[in-house]
XYZ file of C-alpha atoms in Angstrom:
590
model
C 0.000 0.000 0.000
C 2.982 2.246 1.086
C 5.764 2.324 -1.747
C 8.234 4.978 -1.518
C 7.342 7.216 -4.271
C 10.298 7.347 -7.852
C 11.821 10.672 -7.729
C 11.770 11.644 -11.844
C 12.211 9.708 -15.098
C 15.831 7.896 -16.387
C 17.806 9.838 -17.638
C 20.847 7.684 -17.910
C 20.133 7.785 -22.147
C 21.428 11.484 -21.526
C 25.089 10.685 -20.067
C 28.049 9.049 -21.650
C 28.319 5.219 -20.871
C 30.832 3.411 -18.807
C 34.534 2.745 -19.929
C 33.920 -1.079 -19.081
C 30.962 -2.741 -17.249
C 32.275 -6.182 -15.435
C 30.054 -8.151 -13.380
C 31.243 -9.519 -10.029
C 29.942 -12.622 -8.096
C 29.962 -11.999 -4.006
C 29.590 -14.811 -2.420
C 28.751 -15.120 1.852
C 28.163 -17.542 4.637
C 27.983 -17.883 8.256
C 24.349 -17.223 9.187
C 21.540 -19.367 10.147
C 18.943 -21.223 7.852
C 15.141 -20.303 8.367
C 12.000 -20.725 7.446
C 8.894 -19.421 8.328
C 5.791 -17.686 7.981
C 5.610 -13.948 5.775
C 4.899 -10.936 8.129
C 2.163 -9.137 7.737
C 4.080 -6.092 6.374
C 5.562 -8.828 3.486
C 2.356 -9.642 3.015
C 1.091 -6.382 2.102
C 3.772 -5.193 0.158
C 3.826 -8.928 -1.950
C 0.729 -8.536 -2.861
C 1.376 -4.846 -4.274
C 4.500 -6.677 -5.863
C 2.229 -8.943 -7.698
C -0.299 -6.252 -8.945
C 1.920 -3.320 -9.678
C 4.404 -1.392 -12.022
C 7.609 -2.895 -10.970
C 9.033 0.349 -11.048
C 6.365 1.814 -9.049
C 6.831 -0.749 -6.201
C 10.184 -1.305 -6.205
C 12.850 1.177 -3.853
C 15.813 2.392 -4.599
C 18.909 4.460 -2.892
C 21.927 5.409 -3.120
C 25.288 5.211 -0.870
C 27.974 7.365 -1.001
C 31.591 5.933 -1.011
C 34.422 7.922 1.115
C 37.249 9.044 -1.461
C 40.140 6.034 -0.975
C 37.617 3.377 -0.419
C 38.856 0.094 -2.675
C 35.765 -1.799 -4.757
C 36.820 -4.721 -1.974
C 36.176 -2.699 0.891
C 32.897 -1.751 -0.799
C 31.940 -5.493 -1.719
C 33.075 -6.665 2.121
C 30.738 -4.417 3.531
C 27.838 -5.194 1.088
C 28.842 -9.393 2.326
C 28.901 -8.074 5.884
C 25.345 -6.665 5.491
C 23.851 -9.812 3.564
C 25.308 -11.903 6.596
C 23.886 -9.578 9.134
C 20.770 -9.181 8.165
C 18.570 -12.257 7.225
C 15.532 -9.875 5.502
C 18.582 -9.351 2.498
C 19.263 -13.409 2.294
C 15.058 -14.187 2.355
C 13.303 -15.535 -1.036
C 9.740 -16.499 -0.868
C 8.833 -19.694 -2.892
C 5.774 -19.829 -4.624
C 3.698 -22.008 -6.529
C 2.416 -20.538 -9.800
C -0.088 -18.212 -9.965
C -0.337 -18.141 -6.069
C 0.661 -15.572 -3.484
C 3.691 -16.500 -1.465
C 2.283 -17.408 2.435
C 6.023 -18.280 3.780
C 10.335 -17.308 3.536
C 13.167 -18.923 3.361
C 16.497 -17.922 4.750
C 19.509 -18.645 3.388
C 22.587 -19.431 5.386
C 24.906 -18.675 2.660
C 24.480 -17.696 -1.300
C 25.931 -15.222 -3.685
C 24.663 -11.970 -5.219
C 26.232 -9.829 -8.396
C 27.519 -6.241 -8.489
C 27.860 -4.847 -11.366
C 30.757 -2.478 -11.953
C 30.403 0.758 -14.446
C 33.819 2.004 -14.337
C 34.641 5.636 -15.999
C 36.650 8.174 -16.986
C 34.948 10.548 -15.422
C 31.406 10.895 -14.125
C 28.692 13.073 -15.526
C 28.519 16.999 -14.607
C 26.276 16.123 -11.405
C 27.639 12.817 -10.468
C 24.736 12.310 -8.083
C 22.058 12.654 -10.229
C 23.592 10.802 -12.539
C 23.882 7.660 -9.640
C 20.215 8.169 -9.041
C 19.385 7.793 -12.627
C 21.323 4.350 -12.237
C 19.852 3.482 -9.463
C 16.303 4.326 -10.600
C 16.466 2.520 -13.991
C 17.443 -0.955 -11.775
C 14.025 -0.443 -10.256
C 12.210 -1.666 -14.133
C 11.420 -5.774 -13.734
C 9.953 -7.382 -11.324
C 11.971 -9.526 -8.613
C 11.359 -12.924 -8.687
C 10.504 -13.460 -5.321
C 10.881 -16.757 -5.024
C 14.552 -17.236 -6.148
C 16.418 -13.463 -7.020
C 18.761 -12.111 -4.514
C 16.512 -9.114 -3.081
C 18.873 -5.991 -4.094
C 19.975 -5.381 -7.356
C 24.292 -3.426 -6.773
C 25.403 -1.061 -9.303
C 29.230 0.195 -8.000
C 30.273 3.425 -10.325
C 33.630 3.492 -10.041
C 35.931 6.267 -11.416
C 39.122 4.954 -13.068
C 38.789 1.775 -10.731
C 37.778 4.297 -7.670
C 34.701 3.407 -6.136
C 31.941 6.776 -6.111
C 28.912 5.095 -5.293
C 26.585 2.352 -4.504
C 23.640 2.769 -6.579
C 20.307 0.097 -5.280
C 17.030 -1.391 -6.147
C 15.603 -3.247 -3.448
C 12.388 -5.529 -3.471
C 9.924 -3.731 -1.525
C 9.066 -7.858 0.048
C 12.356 -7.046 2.407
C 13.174 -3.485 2.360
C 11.100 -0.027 2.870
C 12.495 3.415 3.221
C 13.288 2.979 7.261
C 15.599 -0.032 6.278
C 17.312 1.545 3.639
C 18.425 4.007 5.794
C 19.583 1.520 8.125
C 21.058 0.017 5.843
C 23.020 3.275 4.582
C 24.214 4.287 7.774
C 25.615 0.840 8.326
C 27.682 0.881 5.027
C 29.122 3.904 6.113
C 30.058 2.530 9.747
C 31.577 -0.487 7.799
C 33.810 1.755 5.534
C 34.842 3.222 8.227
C 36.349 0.509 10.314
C 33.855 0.702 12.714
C 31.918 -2.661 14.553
C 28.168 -2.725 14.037
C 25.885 -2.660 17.685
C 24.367 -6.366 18.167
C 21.399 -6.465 16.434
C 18.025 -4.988 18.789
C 15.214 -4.999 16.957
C 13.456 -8.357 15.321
C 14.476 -10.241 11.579
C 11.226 -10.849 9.898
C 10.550 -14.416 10.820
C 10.718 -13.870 14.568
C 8.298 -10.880 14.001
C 5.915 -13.007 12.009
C 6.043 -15.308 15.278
C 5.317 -12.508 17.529
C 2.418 -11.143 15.123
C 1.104 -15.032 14.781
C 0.654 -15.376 18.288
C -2.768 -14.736 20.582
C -1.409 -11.196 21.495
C -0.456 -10.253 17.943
C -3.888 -12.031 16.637
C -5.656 -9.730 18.636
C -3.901 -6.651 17.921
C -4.389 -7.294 14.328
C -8.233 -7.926 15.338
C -8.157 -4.550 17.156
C -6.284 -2.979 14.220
C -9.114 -4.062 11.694
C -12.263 -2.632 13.817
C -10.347 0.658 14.223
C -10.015 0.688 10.400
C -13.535 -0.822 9.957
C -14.862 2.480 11.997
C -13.150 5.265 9.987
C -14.429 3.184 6.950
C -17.670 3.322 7.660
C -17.988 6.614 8.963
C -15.137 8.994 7.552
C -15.028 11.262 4.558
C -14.796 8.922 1.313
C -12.981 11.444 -0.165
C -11.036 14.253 1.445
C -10.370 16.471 -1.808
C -14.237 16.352 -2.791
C -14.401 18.600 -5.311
C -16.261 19.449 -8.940
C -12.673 19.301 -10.468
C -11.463 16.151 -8.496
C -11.521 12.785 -10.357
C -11.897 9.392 -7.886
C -8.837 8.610 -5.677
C -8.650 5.376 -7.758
C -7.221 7.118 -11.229
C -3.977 8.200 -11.098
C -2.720 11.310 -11.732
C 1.012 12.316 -12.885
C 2.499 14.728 -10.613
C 5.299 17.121 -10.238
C 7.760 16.893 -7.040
C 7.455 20.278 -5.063
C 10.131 20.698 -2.454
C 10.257 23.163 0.263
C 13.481 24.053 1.973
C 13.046 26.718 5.217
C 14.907 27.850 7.925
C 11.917 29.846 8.710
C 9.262 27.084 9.196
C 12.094 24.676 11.014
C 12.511 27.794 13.828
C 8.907 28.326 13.385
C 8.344 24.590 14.255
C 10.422 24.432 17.336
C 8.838 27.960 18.809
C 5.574 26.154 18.577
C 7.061 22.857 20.294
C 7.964 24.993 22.653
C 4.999 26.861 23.404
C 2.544 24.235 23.558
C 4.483 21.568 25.169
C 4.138 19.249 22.308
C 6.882 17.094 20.820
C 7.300 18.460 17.192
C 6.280 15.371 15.267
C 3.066 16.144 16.795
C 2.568 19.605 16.041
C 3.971 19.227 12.593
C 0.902 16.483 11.972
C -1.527 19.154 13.702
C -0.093 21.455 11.332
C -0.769 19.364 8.546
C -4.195 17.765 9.206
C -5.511 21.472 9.989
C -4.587 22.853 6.928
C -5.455 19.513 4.726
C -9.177 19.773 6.706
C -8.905 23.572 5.961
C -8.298 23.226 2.186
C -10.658 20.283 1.505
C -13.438 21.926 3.908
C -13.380 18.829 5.973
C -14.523 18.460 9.134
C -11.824 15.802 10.206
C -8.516 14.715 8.612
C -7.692 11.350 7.625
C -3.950 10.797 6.455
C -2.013 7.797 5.543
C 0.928 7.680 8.086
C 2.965 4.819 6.248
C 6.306 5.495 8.305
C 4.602 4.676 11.676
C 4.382 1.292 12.224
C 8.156 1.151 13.217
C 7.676 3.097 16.570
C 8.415 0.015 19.040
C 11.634 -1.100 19.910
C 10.995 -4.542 17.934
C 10.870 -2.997 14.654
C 12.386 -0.015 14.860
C 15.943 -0.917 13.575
C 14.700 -4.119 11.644
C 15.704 -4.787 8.002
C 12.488 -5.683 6.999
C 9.551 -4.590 5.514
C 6.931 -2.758 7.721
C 5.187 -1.322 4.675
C 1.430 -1.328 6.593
C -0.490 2.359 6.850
C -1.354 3.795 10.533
C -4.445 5.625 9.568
C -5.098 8.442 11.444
C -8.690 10.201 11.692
C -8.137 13.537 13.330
C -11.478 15.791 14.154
C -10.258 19.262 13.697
C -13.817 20.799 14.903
C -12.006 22.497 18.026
C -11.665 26.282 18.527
C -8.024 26.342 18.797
C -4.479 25.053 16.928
C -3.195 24.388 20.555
C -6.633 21.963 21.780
C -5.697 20.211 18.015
C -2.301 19.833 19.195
C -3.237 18.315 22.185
C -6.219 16.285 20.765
C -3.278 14.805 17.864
C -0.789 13.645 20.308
C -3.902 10.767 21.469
C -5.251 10.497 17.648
C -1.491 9.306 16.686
C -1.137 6.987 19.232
C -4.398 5.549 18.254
C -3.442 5.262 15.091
C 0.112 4.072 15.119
C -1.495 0.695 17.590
C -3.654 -0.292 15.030
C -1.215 0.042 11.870
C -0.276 -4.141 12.564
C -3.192 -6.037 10.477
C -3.829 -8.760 8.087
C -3.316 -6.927 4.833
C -5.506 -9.310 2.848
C -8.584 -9.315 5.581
C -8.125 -5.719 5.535
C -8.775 -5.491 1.864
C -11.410 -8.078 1.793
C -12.837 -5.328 4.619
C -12.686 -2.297 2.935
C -14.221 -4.195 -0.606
C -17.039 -5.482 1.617
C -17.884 -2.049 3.778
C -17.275 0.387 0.734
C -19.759 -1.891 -0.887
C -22.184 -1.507 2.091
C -21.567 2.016 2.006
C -22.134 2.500 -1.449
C -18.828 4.390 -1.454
C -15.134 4.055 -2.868
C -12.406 4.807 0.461
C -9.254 7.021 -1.209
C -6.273 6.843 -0.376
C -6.396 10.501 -0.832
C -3.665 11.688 1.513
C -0.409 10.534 2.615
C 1.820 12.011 4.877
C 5.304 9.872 5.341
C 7.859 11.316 8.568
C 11.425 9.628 8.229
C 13.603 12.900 9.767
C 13.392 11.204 12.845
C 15.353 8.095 10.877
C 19.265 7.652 11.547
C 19.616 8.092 8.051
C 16.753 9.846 6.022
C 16.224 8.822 2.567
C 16.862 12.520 1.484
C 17.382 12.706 -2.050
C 20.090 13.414 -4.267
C 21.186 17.008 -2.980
C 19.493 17.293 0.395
C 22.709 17.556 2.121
C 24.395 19.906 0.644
C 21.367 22.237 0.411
C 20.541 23.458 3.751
C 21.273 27.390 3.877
C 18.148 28.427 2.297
C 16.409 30.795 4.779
C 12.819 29.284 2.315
C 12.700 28.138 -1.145
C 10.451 26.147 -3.405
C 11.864 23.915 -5.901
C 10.081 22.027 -8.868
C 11.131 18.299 -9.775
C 10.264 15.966 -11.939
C 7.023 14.185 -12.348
C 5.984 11.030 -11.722
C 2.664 8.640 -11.001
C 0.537 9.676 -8.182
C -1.964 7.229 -6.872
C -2.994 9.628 -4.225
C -4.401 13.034 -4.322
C -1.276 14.564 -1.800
C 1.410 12.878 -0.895
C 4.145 14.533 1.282
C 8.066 13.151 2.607
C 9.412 15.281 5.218
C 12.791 14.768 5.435
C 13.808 16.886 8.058
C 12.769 19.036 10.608
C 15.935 21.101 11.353
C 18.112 22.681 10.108
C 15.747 23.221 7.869
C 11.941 22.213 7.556
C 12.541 20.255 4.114
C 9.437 18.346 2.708
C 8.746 17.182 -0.828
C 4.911 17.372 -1.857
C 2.965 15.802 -5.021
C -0.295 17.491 -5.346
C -2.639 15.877 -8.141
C -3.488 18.851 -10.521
C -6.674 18.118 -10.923
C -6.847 19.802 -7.594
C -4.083 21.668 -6.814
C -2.882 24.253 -9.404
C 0.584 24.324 -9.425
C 0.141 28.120 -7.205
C -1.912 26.465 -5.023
C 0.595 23.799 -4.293
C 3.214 26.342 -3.501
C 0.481 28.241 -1.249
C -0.193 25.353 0.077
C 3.811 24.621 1.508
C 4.005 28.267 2.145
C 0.890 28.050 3.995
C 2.390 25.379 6.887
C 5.248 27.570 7.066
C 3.063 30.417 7.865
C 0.756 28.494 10.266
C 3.834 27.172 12.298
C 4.654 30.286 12.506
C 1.689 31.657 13.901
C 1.305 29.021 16.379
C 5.194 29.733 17.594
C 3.935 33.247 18.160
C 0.636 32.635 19.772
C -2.540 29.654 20.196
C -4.385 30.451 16.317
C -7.753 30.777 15.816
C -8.998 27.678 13.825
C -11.346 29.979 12.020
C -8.280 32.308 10.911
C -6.784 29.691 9.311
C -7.968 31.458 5.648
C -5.935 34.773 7.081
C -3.221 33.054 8.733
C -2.149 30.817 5.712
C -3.532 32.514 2.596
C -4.737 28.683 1.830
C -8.553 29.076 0.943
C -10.970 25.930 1.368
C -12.331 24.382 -2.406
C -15.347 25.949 -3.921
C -18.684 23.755 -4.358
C -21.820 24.376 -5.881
C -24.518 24.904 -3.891
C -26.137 21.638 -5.216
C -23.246 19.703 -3.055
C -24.181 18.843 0.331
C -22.622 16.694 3.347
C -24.538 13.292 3.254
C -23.128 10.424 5.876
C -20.245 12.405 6.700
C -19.250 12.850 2.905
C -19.287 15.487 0.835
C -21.796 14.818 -2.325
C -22.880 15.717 -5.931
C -26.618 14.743 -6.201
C -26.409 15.563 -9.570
C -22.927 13.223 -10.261
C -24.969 10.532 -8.560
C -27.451 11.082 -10.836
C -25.367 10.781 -13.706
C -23.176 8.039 -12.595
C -26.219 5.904 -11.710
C -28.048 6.265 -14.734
C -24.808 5.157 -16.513
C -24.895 2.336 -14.348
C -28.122 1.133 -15.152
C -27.549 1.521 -18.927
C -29.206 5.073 -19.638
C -32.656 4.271 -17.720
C -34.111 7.513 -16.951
C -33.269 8.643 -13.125
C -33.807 10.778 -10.456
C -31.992 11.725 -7.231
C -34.480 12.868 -4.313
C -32.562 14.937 -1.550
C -34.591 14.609 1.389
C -33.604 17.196 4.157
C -34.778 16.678 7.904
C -34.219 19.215 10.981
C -30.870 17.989 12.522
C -29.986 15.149 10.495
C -28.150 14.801 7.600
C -29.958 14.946 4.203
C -30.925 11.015 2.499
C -30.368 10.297 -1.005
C -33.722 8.855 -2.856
C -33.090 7.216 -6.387
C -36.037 7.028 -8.325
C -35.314 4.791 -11.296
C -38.143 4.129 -14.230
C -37.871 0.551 -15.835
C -39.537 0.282 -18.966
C -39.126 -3.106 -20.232
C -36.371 -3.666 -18.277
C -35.723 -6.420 -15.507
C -33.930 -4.681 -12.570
C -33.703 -5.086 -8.691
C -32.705 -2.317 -6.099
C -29.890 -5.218 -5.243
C -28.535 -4.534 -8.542
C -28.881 -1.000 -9.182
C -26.479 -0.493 -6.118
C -23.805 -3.086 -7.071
C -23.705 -1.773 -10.506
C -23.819 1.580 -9.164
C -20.950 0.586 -6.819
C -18.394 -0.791 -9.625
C -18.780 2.236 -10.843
C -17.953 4.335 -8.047
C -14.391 3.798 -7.865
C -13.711 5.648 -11.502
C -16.431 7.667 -11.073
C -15.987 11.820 -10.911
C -16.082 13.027 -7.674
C -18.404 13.699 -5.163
C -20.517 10.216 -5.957
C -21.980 8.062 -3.190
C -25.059 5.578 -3.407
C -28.337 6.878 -2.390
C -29.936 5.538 0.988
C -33.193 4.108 -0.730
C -34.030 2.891 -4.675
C -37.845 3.452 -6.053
C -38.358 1.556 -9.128
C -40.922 2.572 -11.239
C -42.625 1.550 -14.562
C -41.857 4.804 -16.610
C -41.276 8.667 -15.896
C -43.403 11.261 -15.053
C -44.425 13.410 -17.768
C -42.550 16.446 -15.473
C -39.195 14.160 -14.979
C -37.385 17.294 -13.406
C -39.937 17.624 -10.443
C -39.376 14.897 -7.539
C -42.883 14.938 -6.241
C -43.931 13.978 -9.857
C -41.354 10.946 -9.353
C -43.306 10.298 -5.731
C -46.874 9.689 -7.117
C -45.968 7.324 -9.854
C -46.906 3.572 -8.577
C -43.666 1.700 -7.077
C -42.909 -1.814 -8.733
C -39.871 -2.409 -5.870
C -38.072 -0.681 -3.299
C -34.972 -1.141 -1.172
C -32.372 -0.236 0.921
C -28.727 0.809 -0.792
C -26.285 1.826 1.628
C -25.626 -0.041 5.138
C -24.975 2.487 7.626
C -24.265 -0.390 10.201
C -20.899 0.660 12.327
């Protein structure tokens, strides 16, 4: 669910090739044989390895090699690792056409590096490792027999320059790359790695297999099962916005500020608050603000690592926290405080059964009559010994605030944000789908948390200021859009969307509106000839939903009549014709 978004296209086509590329065969031994079980984070990430653009769901990285470092220092280190950590000597055998369910680890094997020596490297010899390392990330691993990394070494007359990697997202995600990193770097060094703390993956898929982990995982799936059923569908719902299903190709937008990282320690200060939690107040306040939401609900794929058993593990953890923050409070600070409990909710029920959760969501969204979006994602690794930070994040860290573009790439999300450090600079890298978010109103929309941060260093903020404080204003709707079941909704998309559903029959959409409750949905739908249930108006209205436009959520009731009134515009016309069958659409069971 959680890969670690490609940063821009290959552009290796646009540098001069290698002198010589040699291929070398590293072999290792010396740690234990295993089998066991997948975790549940393997799981999840497997079955997104099955179903996905291999260069979508693969990772990459790439290491840095001190100047005097010999290729056999380099390919020690990389045999030190492989030894160390089982996760990087784990295949997962398969039969055909079947999801793995278990891993092997090797106690010994070999894996390749190959070697692009040069005369020289390109004009920005990063970039140009990045481009290396992105292009291994095409082709799918075969999970059940490939060595999980793919090792490019550029080397510079013979002189290793850098590690470029592709990792299978079954063993790796961005906290283990970083491990990883900052490892290889302690190896070059001459220095002797800690004893190991945290758990290799078949020991944690004991711990989540057992009655304690069972009902965590239980626990995990009601907490998700309630935001399901009760939580905005969408949060960017929107007469521009298309369905969080359809992806969108977005540009990388990456804000660099002394300003906002002061700004975000004043307010740490003030309030008490450690500043991963006001930063995600921050956030969730001005996502509510801009979407004209009355709660937040963010992806938080980086959290699952927050106890001591998987925080340093080379593994996969790639399972969403999802947290569901009510901003309806008067005040930034009471959302500050009311955040700090809505993260620890969310971070103890991010361990689940990937495949009952999906089986979960497909049954309640179909309940619901809705389509859940991923919609917004919001991914904190500056808190990781070695952030994942990009090509040039190092180097760049003077800038009192600038915004940079980058390239595009694949969004299946409607805002997805990295922040990859909070100090000395606040530096985050946003994709905002442009089919809501002009590229001004992505910049206002960076700007904007730098602003509110600091506001809230200076003083508590008015939640209703937010507008004034930020200069981020909250999307326009017709006044034919109204909140039904917690959801913002298009009677007339409905409308259209069901009648395309039931092949063109004429409909109508009744909004029935009730002194304090929340408006119900009526479809009225006239047969003709036609053979047609209320059951399967709403599960053909429900396939639909998913690639629908925005704002489009089944209607509480179906009326099906013979043929439309001779006034089809006028819904008491629609109410006097004689009803062949009735029923319910939606379950609002919680």
């Amino acid at each position: 669910m959680t890969p670690t978004p490609a940063v821009g296209k290959d552009t290796m086509h646009q540098n001069p090739p290698p002198l010589t590329t040699t291929t070398v065969t590293v072999a290792y031994a010396g740690g234990d044989e295993r089998r066991g079980p997948v975790t549940m984070g393997q799981a999840n990430m497997i079955r997104c390895i099955l179903r996905d653009d291999p260069t979508h769901i693969n990772i990459h990285d790439v290491w840095p090699v001190p100047e005097g470092t010999t290729s056999a220092a380099v390919t020690d280190a990389l045999r030190a690792l492989a030894v160390r950590h089982e996760g990087l000597r784990t295949t997962f055998p398969h039969p055909p056409g079947a999801a793995p369910v278990g891993q092997v680890v090797s106690a010994e094997g070999t894996f390749t590096v190959t070697v692009l020596d040069h005369a020289e490297l390109p004009g920005d010899p990063a970039e140009y490792a990045e481009s290396v390392a992105r292009a291994a990330r095409a082709g799918r691993f075969a999970l059940d027999r490939e060595f999980p990394v793919r090792i490019t070494l550029l080397t510079v007359a013979g002189q290793p320059a850098y590690v470029a990697l592709a990792f299978s997202h079954a063993v790796a995600d961005g906290s283990a790359m970083a491990i990883l990193r900052e490892e290889f770097a302690e190896l070059l060094a001459g220095k002797e790695l800690p004893g190991l703390t945290s758990l290799p993956p078949v020991d944690l898929a004991a711990v989540e297999a057992s009655s304690a982990g069972l009902r965590k995982s239980e626990a995990s799936l009601r907490y998700w099962e309630r935001i399901l059923r009760t939580g905005p569908q969408e949060m960017f719902a929107e007469p521009r916005g298309r369905r969080p299903g359809t992806d969108e190709e977005a540009r990388q937008l990456t804000l660099r500020s002394r300003r906002g990282a002061r700004a975000l320690a004043g307010a740490a200060r003030r309030t008490g608050h450690p500043e991963a939690t006001v930063l995600m107040a921050a956030w969730c306040a001005l996502v509510a603000h801009r979407a004209g939401q009355d709660s937040c609900v963010t992806a938080v794929p980086s959290a699952n690592r927050f106890h001591a058993r998987v925080a340093r593990s080379v593994t996969t953890t790639s399972q969403d926290a999802l947290l569901h923050l009510d901003v309806r409070v008067e005040t930034f600070d009471a959302l500050v405080a009311r955040t700090w409990g809505a993260v620890l909710n969310a971070y103890r029920h991010s361990q689940f059964d990937s495949v009952r959760l999906w089986e979960m969501i497909d049954r309640v969204t179909a309940e619901r009559g809705s389509h859940f979006g991923r919609d917004v994602v919001f991914n904190d690794v500056s808190a990781l010994p070695a952030p994942l930070l990009g090509t040039d994040a190092q180097e760049r860290d003077d800038a009192e605030q600038e915004l940079t573009w980058g390239p595009p790439q694949a969004l299946p999300t409607r805002l997805l944000a990295f922040t990859y450090r909070t100090a000395p600079q606040l530096h985050i890298s946003l994709w905002a789908a442009p089919s809501v978010f002009t590229p001004e109103e992505a910049e206002g929309f960076l700007s904007g948390l730098v602003l509110l941060l600091e506001a809230a260093a200076a003083g508590d903020v008015p939640m209703k200021a937010l507008a004034e404080v930020t200069g981020v204003r909250p999307a326009e709707r017709g006044p034919d859009w109204l909140r039904v079941d917690g959801c913002w909704v298009s009677p007339d998309a409905v409308r259209e969307t069901l009648g395309r559903a039931v092949g063109g029959l004429p409909v109508r959409v009744q909004v029935t509106e009730t002194s304090g409750a929340e408006p119900y949905l009526t479809a009225y739908i006239a047969l003709g000839d036609t053979s047609l249930t209320p059951t399967e108006a709403h599960r053909a209205l429900t396939a639909l939903i998913p690639a629908a436009g925005s704002g489009v959520l089944a209607p509480h009731r179906y009326v099906l009549v013979e043929n439309p009134p001779t006034e089809p515009n006028r819904s008491d016309a629609w109410r006097r014709l004689n009803t062949i069958d009735e029923g319910t659409g939606r379950s609002r069971q919680v």
